[in-house]
Amino acid sequence: MRLTTQDVGWNRSSKPIIEGITLDVQPGETLGLIGPNGSGKSTLLRLMAGLLRRPRGQVFLDGQPTETLSRREMAQRIAFVEQLAETSEALTVRDVVELGRTPWLSALSPFGPQDEAIVNEVLDAVGMAQMIDHSWDTLSGGERQRVHIARALAQRPQLLLLDEPTNHLDIHYQLSLLRLVSTLDVTVVMALHDLNQAMTCDRLAVMDNGRLIICGAPADVLTPERLASVFRVRATPLHDPTDNSTILRFHSIEDELI
Amino acid sequence: MRSAAATVRANGETARVLLRTLLVRGVPAVAVLLLAIIAGVIIGEMPISARTVGMVLANNLWGAGYPVDPIDAGIIWSYRLPRTLVAAACGAGLALSGVVLQSLVRNALADPYLLGVSAGASTGAVAVTILGIGGGMIGISAGAFVGATLAFVLVALLARAAGGGSAQLVLAGIAGSQLFNALTSFFIAKSANAEQARGIMFWLLGNLSGVRWPDVWLAAPAAVFGLLTAMWFMRAMDAFTFGSSSAASLGINVRRVQAMLIGATTLMTATMVSLVGSIGFVGLVIPHAMRFVVGPRHARLIPASALAGALFLIAADVTSRMLIPGQVVPIGVVTALVGAPAFALILIRNRKRT
Ligand SMILES: Nc1ncnc2c1ncn2[C@@H]1O[C@H](COP(=O)(O)OP(=O)(O)O)[C@@H](O)[C@H]1O
Ligand SMILES: [Mg+2]
């Protein structure tokens, strides 16, 4: 599914939080959203998901303006994994993932065998199948994150919005999540803070201070000048001969002034 | 995505599953409720045999024409039965209100009594009774509904202004309850004569003594309406588990669902309060207990809480009649005697979790 935002922005009590963002994400593409803390990544994702009141500009899904879609139709197309979604209810892993089927269910088509099959399949995909009956309050942060991702996948979305999905995950699951995301046949927009992980995206969009600075291929975007001006780091590119890739090693700019 | 044929097949399958669930769970639930109602009619200060009760019911329901003592018949049919039925309806309604509010505000301590909704309903009802706005039974219920809505809106706004946390909501509820209770006292002090005042004070504590058949025709539909509304929105209530923004991203029209559910809750609470006064803790304790028994999913939690609430209030009513010989203790006192310690337990448990 193609996602287009046209000059979108959002104010928090008349103070602009994000402003003038125009993006075009192709079907099947994985777009990484990077930028310092507070640069507006989460806000942009919430706006794309249609969760913000009175946004400026327009968001299109396959050319259709999202304001013409009902909440339910939105949820049948877009799944969103927020940062920090918590509960104190003693739900099981199964219960949480079943929530993902909500936009497809109604009084006339209640939860059925196919829904059950989807739930099992996505739990397998995130490696949580064996913990299906575990209670939410007994899960670690990383396990909760994986369950949230399974819940999002259970929505069978065409667009997946992920807000720092690798937070809380150990290195194994960070990599397996990124691989899972890249193999999915859906369009993905995800906020990331690890720039080396961001390098694995098809394209990167850099946010700073509520604005989109640039959007392009990782190598074109993560130039030394930009890393210095936006992220306030100096990077040394290192070569990894095992897969012929480049990784970045960072140094704080403040360190060098000493 | 589902193909049309698969949907039809799945629907046939789920229809069977639903029917089976209804038979396996629904029939025993109704049977238990009927037994409890009959027990509520049999047990009382003046002992009446189950046989007499059966005969009176048969006489009234299908004109069986058994010979029974007219005094027994009167006590059973005009006094104990409507009273027990209203207790069941109120218990179910208050427990349902608790389930709904706890889901919407994501706070285990939400309940119509703690959030000041009951106090608002009392104020509305008293305003109508004493100040003579409107009049008749429907008038009192309408007044209670206006009061309950006002109280809820006020408490919600106050909680939001205070920062929107769990503790803020409970504190706002306390402030709201105090305010509306003070208003009620003010109305009574200003306009009621001594006899009216005594009657109202007794009713405020929760009292089923004056309940007659017309009250049943108000309470029972309110409870059924609340049950159906809650069941209709059970998936939406599940979706609120991770907050309203998560519910929205799962396709729930948050505003609409909140408005419908809060409307239904205030309507139920207002109806119950206008009939029997404000009975505390049912909406808090019953859903909590039921979460232990059937888990947090609303497909089970809603019917289980409705049933348990009904049973609890029937038992509380019997207790209130039997506790002190020759005297009726307000039912709100009985529920508070059970509910306050349970509330303390919930508080302690909640602290451990967070
Ligand atoms: N609901 C809100 N209320 C007040 N400030 C907000 C709100 N949402 C976002 N902000 C502010 O907007 C800025 C961008 O936030 P956010 O989108 O969360 O950034 P990021 O995800 O890139 O760290 C921050 O300065 C944050 O404080
Ligand atoms: Mg963020």
Tab-separated table of N, CA, C and O and ligand atoms in Angstrom, chain A residues 36-43 45 83 163-164 191, ligand 2:
chain	number	residue	atom	x	y	z
A	36	PRO	N	16.721	13.078	16.434
A	36	PRO	CA	16.985	13.111	17.870
A	36	PRO	C	15.695	12.984	18.682
A	36	PRO	O	14.608	13.133	18.140
A	37	ASN	N	15.828	12.741	19.976
A	37	ASN	CA	14.664	12.698	20.867
A	37	ASN	C	13.870	13.982	20.747
A	37	ASN	O	14.442	15.064	20.704
A	38	GLY	N	12.563	13.860	20.685
A	38	GLY	CA	11.708	15.041	20.641
A	38	GLY	C	11.648	15.700	19.281
A	38	GLY	O	11.100	16.790	19.141
A	39	SER	N	12.171	15.039	18.237
A	39	SER	CA	12.160	15.662	16.912
A	39	SER	C	10.811	15.492	16.223
A	39	SER	O	10.578	16.085	15.177
A	40	GLY	N	9.928	14.669	16.787
A	40	GLY	CA	8.573	14.555	16.235
A	40	GLY	C	8.294	13.249	15.517
A	40	GLY	O	7.284	13.129	14.814
A	41	LYS	N	9.129	12.227	15.715
A	41	LYS	CA	8.918	10.943	15.029
A	41	LYS	C	7.612	10.289	15.476
A	41	LYS	O	6.786	9.894	14.649
A	42	SER	N	7.426	10.197	16.792
A	42	SER	CA	6.208	9.549	17.295
A	42	SER	C	4.976	10.323	16.863
A	42	SER	O	3.957	9.733	16.486
A	43	THR	N	5.065	11.651	16.910
A	43	THR	CA	3.925	12.473	16.514
A	43	THR	C	3.569	12.230	15.052
A	43	THR	O	2.395	12.076	14.708
A	45	LEU	N	4.128	9.516	13.312
A	45	LEU	CA	3.516	8.191	13.187
A	45	LEU	C	2.060	8.221	13.651
A	45	LEU	O	1.178	7.640	13.017
A	83	GLN	N	4.973	3.205	21.251
A	83	GLN	CA	5.917	3.071	22.358
A	83	GLN	C	5.066	2.904	23.621
A	83	GLN	O	4.026	3.520	23.728
A	163	ASP	N	6.791	2.255	16.283
A	163	ASP	CA	7.515	3.303	16.994
A	163	ASP	C	8.604	2.676	17.856
A	163	ASP	O	8.312	2.078	18.889
A	164	GLU	N	9.828	2.817	17.434
A	164	GLU	CA	10.990	2.231	18.111
A	164	GLU	C	10.747	0.776	18.499
A	164	GLU	O	10.806	0.411	19.674
A	191	ALA	N	10.017	4.250	13.326
A	191	ALA	CA	10.965	5.138	13.983
A	191	ALA	C	12.054	4.272	14.606
A	191	ALA	O	11.761	3.251	15.221
C	2	MG	MG	9.137	8.839	20.159
